[in-house]
Coordinates of N, CA, C and O and ligand atoms in Angstrom, one line a residue:
M1 N 180.3 -58.7 116.3 CA 181.4 -57.7 115.4 C 180.8 -57.1 113.8 O 181.2 -58.5 113.0
K2 N 181.1 -56.1 113.5 CA 180.7 -56.1 112.1 C 181.8 -56.1 111.4 O 182.9 -55.3 111.5
H3 N 181.7 -56.6 109.8 CA 182.9 -57.1 109.5 C 183.8 -55.1 108.9 O 185.2 -55.7 109.2
E4 N 183.0 -55.2 108.1 CA 183.7 -53.5 107.5 C 184.6 -52.5 108.7 O 185.0 -52.2 108.6
S5 N 183.6 -52.8 110.2 CA 184.4 -52.9 111.4 C 185.6 -52.5 111.6 O 186.6 -51.9 112.4
V6 N 186.4 -53.6 111.1 CA 187.8 -53.8 111.8 C 188.5 -53.7 110.7 O 189.7 -54.1 111.0
S7 N 188.0 -53.0 109.7 CA 189.4 -52.6 108.4 C 190.2 -51.8 109.2 O 190.7 -52.3 108.0
T8 N 189.9 -51.7 110.1 CA 191.7 -50.4 110.6 C 192.6 -51.1 110.8 O 194.0 -51.3 111.5
L9 N 191.8 -52.7 112.3 CA 192.8 -53.3 112.5 C 193.8 -54.7 111.8 O 192.7 -54.7 110.2
T10 N 194.5 -54.7 112.4 CA 195.8 -55.9 111.3 C 195.3 -56.7 111.4 O 193.9 -56.8 112.6
G11 N 195.9 -57.8 111.2 CA 195.2 -60.0 110.8 C 196.7 -59.7 112.6 O 195.4 -60.9 113.4
S12 N 197.4 -59.1 113.1 CA 198.2 -58.9 114.4 C 196.9 -58.7 115.6 O 196.7 -59.2 116.7
D13 N 195.8 -57.9 114.7 CA 194.7 -57.4 116.4 C 194.0 -58.1 116.2 O 193.4 -57.6 117.7
L14 N 193.5 -58.7 115.4 CA 192.2 -59.4 115.3 C 192.7 -60.6 115.7 O 192.4 -61.2 116.7
E15 N 194.3 -61.0 116.2 CA 194.3 -62.3 116.7 C 194.9 -61.4 118.2 O 194.2 -62.4 119.3
L16 N 195.0 -60.7 118.7 CA 195.1 -61.0 120.1 C 193.5 -60.2 120.5 O 193.5 -59.9 122.0
I17 N 192.7 -59.6 120.5 CA 190.9 -59.5 120.5 C 191.3 -60.6 120.5 O 190.0 -61.0 122.0
A18 N 190.9 -61.7 119.7 CA 190.6 -63.4 119.6 C 191.4 -63.8 121.0 O 190.8 -64.9 121.8
A19 N 192.7 -63.8 121.7 CA 193.8 -64.0 122.5 C 192.7 -63.4 123.9 O 192.0 -64.9 125.2
A20 N 191.9 -62.6 123.5 CA 191.7 -61.8 125.5 C 190.5 -62.3 125.7 O 189.7 -63.1 126.6
T21 N 189.4 -63.0 124.0 CA 188.1 -63.4 124.1 C 187.8 -64.2 124.9 O 187.5 -64.9 125.7
E22 N 189.1 -65.3 124.0 CA 189.6 -66.4 124.4 C 189.1 -66.9 126.3 O 189.5 -68.1 126.7
A23 N 190.5 -65.8 126.5 CA 191.2 -66.0 127.8 C 189.9 -65.9 128.8 O 189.3 -66.0 130.2
I24 N 188.9 -64.5 128.9 CA 187.4 -64.8 129.4 C 186.4 -66.2 129.3 O 185.9 -65.9 130.4
R25 N 186.2 -66.3 127.7 CA 185.5 -66.7 127.6 C 186.4 -68.0 128.6 O 184.9 -68.7 129.0
L26 N 187.0 -68.4 129.1 CA 187.6 -70.1 129.4 C 187.0 -69.4 131.1 O 186.5 -70.7 131.4
R27 N 187.7 -68.6 131.7 CA 188.0 -68.1 133.3 C 186.2 -67.4 133.5 O 186.4 -67.0 135.0
Y28 N 185.4 -67.0 133.2 CA 184.4 -66.4 133.4 C 184.3 -67.2 134.4 O 183.4 -68.0 134.4
R29 N 184.0 -65.8 136.1 CA 182.8 -66.4 136.4 C 182.4 -64.9 137.0 O 183.5 -64.4 136.8
N30 N 180.8 -64.8 137.2 CA 179.6 -63.4 137.1 C 181.0 -62.8 138.7 O 180.8 -63.4 139.6
D31 N 180.5 -62.0 138.7 CA 180.9 -61.0 139.6 C 183.0 -61.3 140.3 O 183.3 -60.5 141.0
W32 N 183.7 -62.4 140.0 CA 184.9 -62.5 140.1 C 185.1 -62.2 138.4 O 187.2 -61.3 139.2
Q33 N 185.1 -62.5 137.1 CA 186.9 -62.3 136.6 C 186.1 -62.1 135.2 O 184.9 -63.1 134.8
E34 N 185.9 -61.0 135.0 CA 184.3 -60.7 133.2 C 185.4 -60.2 132.5 O 184.5 -60.1 131.8
V35 N 186.4 -58.8 132.6 CA 187.6 -58.3 131.5 C 188.5 -59.7 131.2 O 189.2 -60.8 132.3
G36 N 188.1 -59.6 130.4 CA 190.2 -60.3 129.4 C 190.5 -59.4 129.5 O 190.8 -58.5 128.3
A37 N 192.1 -59.1 128.9 CA 192.8 -58.8 128.0 C 194.2 -60.0 127.9 O 194.4 -60.7 128.0
A38 N 195.0 -58.8 126.7 CA 195.9 -59.6 125.5 C 196.5 -58.4 125.8 O 196.5 -57.2 124.9
L39 N 197.9 -58.8 125.7 CA 198.7 -57.7 125.0 C 199.4 -58.3 124.5 O 200.7 -59.2 124.8
R40 N 200.5 -57.4 123.6 CA 201.7 -58.0 122.4 C 203.6 -57.8 122.9 O 202.7 -56.1 123.1
S41 N 203.5 -57.8 123.3 CA 205.3 -57.8 124.0 C 205.7 -57.1 122.7 O 206.1 -57.9 121.4
R42 N 207.3 -56.1 122.8 CA 207.8 -56.4 122.2 C 208.5 -56.6 121.2 O 208.3 -56.6 120.3
T43 N 208.8 -57.5 122.6 CA 209.3 -59.3 121.3 C 208.1 -60.5 120.0 O 208.6 -61.1 120.1
G44 N 206.8 -59.4 120.2 CA 206.0 -60.5 119.3 C 205.4 -61.5 120.4 O 204.4 -62.1 119.6
R45 N 204.8 -61.7 121.3 CA 205.1 -63.0 122.2 C 203.5 -62.3 122.9 O 203.4 -60.9 123.2
I46 N 202.4 -63.2 122.7 CA 201.2 -62.2 123.6 C 201.0 -63.3 124.7 O 201.7 -64.5 124.5
F47 N 201.2 -62.2 125.7 CA 200.0 -62.8 126.8 C 198.9 -62.0 127.1 O 198.6 -61.2 126.9
T48 N 197.8 -63.0 127.6 CA 196.8 -63.4 128.7 C 196.2 -62.3 130.0 O 197.1 -63.2 131.1
G49 N 195.7 -62.4 130.0 CA 195.4 -61.1 131.4 C 193.4 -61.2 131.7 O 193.0 -61.9 130.6
V50 N 193.5 -62.4 133.1 CA 191.7 -62.2 133.6 C 191.8 -61.0 134.9 O 192.8 -61.1 135.9
N51 N 190.7 -60.1 134.6 CA 190.9 -59.3 136.2 C 190.4 -60.6 137.3 O 189.9 -61.4 137.0
L52 N 191.0 -59.2 138.4 CA 190.4 -60.4 139.9 C 189.5 -60.0 141.0 O 190.7 -58.7 141.5
D53 N 188.5 -59.2 140.5 CA 187.9 -58.3 141.2 C 188.5 -60.1 143.3 O 188.6 -60.5 142.9
A54 N 187.7 -58.6 143.5 CA 188.4 -59.6 145.3 C 186.9 -58.4 146.2 O 186.1 -57.5 146.0
Y55 N 186.2 -59.3 147.2 CA 185.9 -59.4 148.4 C 185.7 -57.7 148.7 O 184.8 -56.6 149.4
L56 N 186.7 -57.4 149.0 CA 187.3 -56.3 149.6 C 188.1 -54.6 147.9 O 189.1 -56.1 147.4
G57 N 187.0 -54.0 147.6 CA 187.1 -54.0 145.8 C 188.8 -53.4 146.0 O 189.0 -53.5 145.0
R58 N 189.3 -52.5 147.1 CA 190.7 -52.5 146.8 C 191.6 -52.8 146.2 O 192.5 -52.1 145.5
M59 N 191.4 -54.5 147.0 CA 192.5 -55.2 146.6 C 191.8 -55.7 144.8 O 193.2 -56.6 144.2
A60 N 191.1 -55.9 144.3 CA 191.2 -56.0 143.0 C 191.7 -55.5 142.1 O 192.2 -54.0 142.2
V61 N 191.9 -56.6 140.0 CA 193.4 -56.3 139.7 C 192.2 -55.9 138.5 O 191.8 -57.1 138.2
C62 N 192.9 -55.5 137.4 CA 192.5 -55.4 137.0 C 192.9 -57.0 135.4 O 194.7 -56.5 135.5
A63 N 192.4 -56.9 134.4 CA 192.9 -57.8 133.5 C 193.8 -57.5 132.9 O 195.1 -57.9 132.1
E64 N 194.7 -56.0 132.6 CA 195.8 -55.5 131.5 C 196.8 -55.8 132.6 O 198.0 -55.8 132.2
A65 N 196.3 -55.4 134.0 CA 197.8 -56.5 134.9 C 198.6 -56.6 134.6 O 199.1 -57.7 134.9
V66 N 197.6 -57.7 135.0 CA 197.7 -59.3 135.0 C 198.0 -60.4 133.2 O 199.6 -60.3 133.8
A67 N 198.4 -59.7 133.1 CA 198.7 -60.0 131.8 C 199.9 -59.7 131.7 O 200.9 -59.6 131.4
L68 N 200.4 -57.9 131.8 CA 201.5 -57.7 132.2 C 201.8 -57.5 132.7 O 203.3 -57.9 132.6
G69 N 202.3 -58.6 133.9 CA 202.2 -59.0 135.1 C 203.1 -60.9 134.6 O 203.9 -61.2 135.4
R70 N 202.1 -61.4 133.4 CA 203.1 -62.7 133.2 C 203.8 -62.7 132.3 O 204.3 -62.9 132.3
A71 N 203.8 -61.4 131.6 CA 205.0 -61.0 130.3 C 206.1 -60.9 131.0 O 207.4 -61.0 130.7
V72 N 206.0 -60.2 132.1 CA 207.4 -59.0 133.0 C 208.0 -60.2 133.9 O 209.4 -61.2 134.1
V73 N 206.8 -61.1 133.9 CA 207.4 -63.0 134.9 C 208.0 -63.2 133.8 O 209.3 -64.3 134.0
D74 N 207.6 -63.8 132.7 CA 208.2 -64.7 131.5 C 209.3 -64.2 130.8 O 209.8 -64.9 130.4
I75 N 208.7 -63.4 130.5 CA 210.3 -62.5 129.4 C 211.0 -61.3 129.9 O 211.3 -60.1 129.4
G76 N 210.1 -60.6 131.0 CA 210.7 -59.2 132.2 C 210.0 -58.2 130.7 O 209.7 -58.1 129.6
E77 N 210.7 -57.1 131.4 CA 210.0 -55.5 130.6 C 210.7 -55.3 129.2 O 211.3 -55.8 129.6
T78 N 209.2 -55.8 128.4 CA 210.1 -55.6 127.2 C 208.9 -54.9 126.3 O 209.5 -54.1 125.2
G79 N 208.1 -54.2 127.3 CA 207.6 -52.7 126.7 C 206.0 -53.6 126.0 O 205.7 -54.7 125.8
I80 N 205.3 -53.1 125.5 CA 203.9 -52.9 125.1 C 203.9 -53.0 123.7 O 203.5 -51.6 123.8
E81 N 204.0 -53.5 122.1 CA 203.6 -53.6 121.4 C 202.0 -53.3 121.2 O 201.1 -52.2 120.6
T82 N 200.8 -53.7 121.8 CA 199.5 -53.3 121.7 C 199.1 -54.0 122.5 O 199.2 -55.8 123.3
I83 N 197.4 -53.6 123.2 CA 196.8 -54.2 124.8 C 195.1 -53.5 124.0 O 195.1 -53.3 123.3
V84 N 194.4 -55.6 124.2 CA 193.6 -54.9 124.4 C 192.8 -55.5 125.2 O 193.7 -56.5 126.1
A85 N 191.4 -55.1 125.9 CA 190.7 -56.0 127.1 C 189.3 -56.0 126.2 O 189.0 -55.4 125.5
V86 N 188.6 -57.1 126.3 CA 187.3 -57.7 126.8 C 186.4 -57.5 127.9 O 187.2 -58.1 129.1
R87 N 185.1 -57.7 126.9 CA 183.7 -58.1 128.8 C 183.4 -59.1 128.7 O 182.3 -58.5 127.7
H88 N 183.2 -59.7 129.5 CA 182.5 -60.5 128.7 C 180.8 -60.4 130.0 O 181.5 -59.7 130.8
P89 N 179.6 -60.4 129.6 CA 178.9 -60.2 129.7 C 178.3 -61.2 131.0 O 179.1 -61.9 131.3
R90 N 177.6 -60.0 131.8 CA 177.3 -60.9 133.0 C 175.4 -61.8 132.2 O 174.3 -61.7 131.3
P91 N 175.1 -62.9 132.9 CA 174.5 -63.6 132.3 C 173.0 -62.8 131.9 O 172.1 -63.9 131.5
A92 N 172.6 -62.4 132.7 CA 171.0 -61.6 132.6 C 171.4 -60.0 131.6 O 169.9 -60.5 131.4
E93 N 172.4 -60.7 131.3 CA 172.6 -59.6 129.8 C 171.4 -59.7 129.1 O 172.2 -61.1 128.2
Q94 N 171.3 -59.0 127.2 CA 170.5 -59.0 126.6 C 171.2 -59.8 124.9 O 171.6 -60.7 125.0
D95 N 172.0 -59.2 125.8 CA 173.5 -59.6 124.0 C 174.6 -60.2 125.4 O 175.2 -58.9 125.7
Q96 N 174.7 -60.9 125.1 CA 175.8 -62.1 125.5 C 176.9 -61.9 124.7 O 178.2 -63.1 125.0
N97 N 177.4 -60.7 123.7 CA 178.7 -61.5 122.2 C 179.7 -60.7 123.7 O 179.5 -59.3 124.7
I98 N 181.3 -61.0 123.5 CA 182.1 -60.3 124.2 C 183.1 -59.1 123.8 O 182.5 -59.7 122.6
T99 N 182.8 -57.8 124.2 CA 183.0 -56.8 122.6 C 184.3 -56.0 124.2 O 184.8 -55.9 125.2
V100 N 185.3 -55.9 123.1 CA 186.0 -54.2 123.0 C 185.7 -53.2 124.2 O 184.5 -52.4 123.9
V101 N 186.5 -53.1 125.4 CA 186.0 -52.1 125.9 C 187.6 -51.7 126.2 O 188.7 -51.4 126.1
S102 N 187.9 -50.3 126.6 CA 188.3 -49.3 127.0 C 188.9 -49.4 128.1 O 188.3 -49.7 129.1
P103 N 190.6 -49.1 128.6 CA 191.0 -48.8 129.4 C 190.6 -47.8 130.6 O 190.5 -47.2 130.5
C104 N 190.4 -48.9 132.0 CA 190.3 -47.8 133.0 C 191.3 -47.0 133.0 O 192.3 -46.7 132.8
G105 N 191.3 -45.6 134.1 CA 192.2 -44.3 134.3 C 193.6 -44.8 134.4 O 194.2 -44.1 134.2
A106 N 193.4 -46.1 135.7 CA 194.5 -46.9 136.5 C 195.8 -47.2 135.0 O 196.4 -46.9 135.6
C107 N 194.5 -47.7 134.8 CA 195.3 -48.8 133.1 C 195.4 -48.0 132.2 O 197.3 -48.8 131.9
R108 N 195.4 -46.9 132.0 CA 196.3 -46.7 130.8 C 197.0 -45.3 131.6 O 198.4 -45.9 130.8
E109 N 197.4 -45.8 132.5 CA 198.6 -45.0 133.6 C 199.8 -46.7 133.5 O 200.8 -45.9 133.1
L110 N 199.3 -47.4 133.9 CA 200.0 -48.2 133.6 C 200.5 -48.7 132.1 O 201.6 -49.1 131.8
I111 N 199.8 -49.1 131.4 CA 200.7 -49.2 129.7 C 201.4 -48.1 129.1 O 202.9 -48.8 129.0
C112 N 200.7 -47.2 130.3 CA 201.8 -45.7 129.9 C 203.5 -45.9 130.5 O 204.4 -45.1 130.1
D113 N 203.7 -46.2 132.1 CA 204.4 -46.5 132.3 C 205.2 -47.2 131.4 O 206.7 -47.4 132.2
Y114 N 204.5 -48.7 130.8 CA 205.6 -49.4 130.6 C 205.6 -49.8 128.8 O 206.8 -50.2 128.4
D115 N 205.2 -49.4 128.6 CA 205.7 -48.0 126.5 C 204.5 -47.6 126.7 O 203.3 -47.1 126.7
R116 N 205.0 -46.0 125.7 CA 204.4 -44.9 126.0 C 204.2 -44.5 124.9 O 203.1 -43.5 124.2
N117 N 204.4 -46.3 123.5 CA 204.4 -45.5 122.7 C 202.9 -47.3 121.6 O 203.1 -47.3 120.7
A118 N 203.1 -47.9 123.0 CA 202.3 -48.1 123.1 C 200.2 -48.5 121.8 O 200.3 -47.1 122.1
R119 N 199.9 -49.4 121.0 CA 198.9 -49.0 120.6 C 197.4 -49.6 121.0 O 198.3 -50.4 122.2
V120 N 196.6 -49.3 121.1 CA 195.8 -49.6 122.9 C 194.8 -49.7 121.6 O 193.9 -48.8 121.0
I121 N 193.3 -50.8 121.5 CA 193.2 -51.8 120.8 C 191.4 -51.2 121.4 O 191.7 -51.1 122.6
V122 N 190.5 -50.6 121.5 CA 189.6 -49.1 121.9 C 188.1 -49.9 120.9 O 187.8 -49.5 120.0
P123 N 186.9 -49.5 121.4 CA 185.6 -49.6 121.1 C 185.6 -48.4 119.9 O 186.0 -46.8 120.2
G124 N 184.9 -48.7 118.6 CA 185.3 -47.5 117.6 C 183.0 -46.9 117.7 O 182.2 -47.9 118.0
A125 N 183.6 -45.9 117.1 CA 181.7 -45.9 116.7 C 180.9 -46.6 115.7 O 179.9 -47.1 115.9
S126 N 182.4 -47.7 114.8 CA 181.7 -49.4 114.0 C 182.0 -49.8 114.4 O 182.4 -50.7 112.8
G127 N 183.4 -49.6 115.8 CA 183.4 -51.5 116.6 C 184.5 -51.2 116.7 O 185.1 -50.0 116.4
P128 N 186.2 -52.0 116.7 CA 187.1 -51.9 117.5 C 188.1 -51.3 116.6 O 188.4 -51.2 115.1
T129 N 189.4 -50.5 117.7 CA 190.0 -49.1 116.0 C 190.8 -50.0 117.2 O 191.0 -49.2 118.6
I130 N 192.0 -49.0 116.6 CA 192.9 -48.3 116.9 C 193.7 -46.7 117.6 O 193.4 -46.3 116.7
V131 N 194.0 -47.0 118.5 CA 194.7 -45.6 118.7 C 196.1 -45.4 120.0 O 196.0 -46.4 120.4
T132 N 196.5 -44.3 119.5 CA 198.0 -45.1 121.2 C 197.7 -44.5 122.4 O 196.9 -44.0 122.9
I133 N 198.5 -44.7 123.6 CA 198.1 -45.2 125.0 C 198.4 -43.1 124.9 O 197.3 -43.0 125.7
G134 N 198.8 -43.0 124.2 CA 198.9 -40.6 124.3 C 198.6 -40.1 123.9 O 197.7 -38.9 124.7
D135 N 197.0 -41.0 123.5 CA 195.5 -40.5 122.9 C 194.7 -40.8 123.5 O 193.7 -40.3 124.0
L136 N 194.5 -41.9 124.7 CA 193.7 -41.7 125.8 C 194.6 -41.8 127.4 O 194.1 -41.8 127.7
L137 N 195.5 -40.3 127.0 CA 196.2 -40.2 128.3 C 196.8 -38.6 128.2 O 198.9 -38.5 128.8
P138 N 195.8 -38.2 128.2 CA 197.3 -37.1 127.2 C 197.1 -36.4 129.3 O 196.7 -36.0 129.6
N139 N 198.2 -35.8 129.3 CA 198.5 -34.5 130.2 C 199.2 -35.4 131.3 O 198.6 -35.2 132.2
K140 N 199.8 -37.0 131.3 CA 200.3 -37.6 131.9 C 200.3 -37.4 133.5 O 201.1 -35.8 133.1
Y141 N 200.4 -37.2 134.6 CA 200.5 -37.9 135.6 C 202.1 -37.7 136.2 O 202.1 -39.1 135.4
R142 N 202.7 -36.4 136.3 CA 204.4 -37.1 136.3 C 204.9 -36.4 138.1 O 204.4 -35.0 138.0
R143 N 205.6 -37.1 138.4 CA 206.0 -35.9 140.4 C 206.9 -35.4 139.7 O 207.1 -34.5 140.1
E144 N 207.8 -35.5 139.2 CA 208.3 -34.7 138.8 C 208.1 -33.2 138.5 O 207.5 -32.9 137.4
R145 N 208.7 -31.5 139.2 CA 208.9 -30.7 138.4 C 209.0 -30.3 137.5 O 209.7 -31.0 136.9
T146 N 207.6 -29.6 136.6 CA 208.9 -28.4 134.9 C 209.4 -28.1 135.4 O 210.4 -27.6 134.1
L147 N 209.3 -27.0 136.1 CA 210.3 -26.3 136.4 C 211.8 -26.4 136.1 O 212.2 -27.0 137.3
Ligands
ZN1 ZN1 192.5 -50.9 134.6

């Protein structure tokens, strides 16, 4: 991680990246747990998660959803102030750094469902940067007709 690249992030954002990194560093298992996530609730608490991969692929759960589930169980639904996911490399990969990754499309929907104003830390041209969930999910899916 280059120092100049994180200048737009606050100390709290760096703390969140560190929490996600620690979660996956601790629980990494090749093919099973490769992504860590951390979110800060609107009440200021940090919750972490790791992905749950599964032999039956459609049962797999993203790290962001696990972090959100822990938050909901522990303190109830209080909204997501900021969220980040990081990926642990596989053993054979050249670059062994744990790096920030963008949330998948399904997680974008989930994050938006729980907080329309959530901040999301994503990879930028020169390192991690901050966007809003609205930036990542324009024209969100809605069931209701607008007519
Ligand atoms: Zn996801």
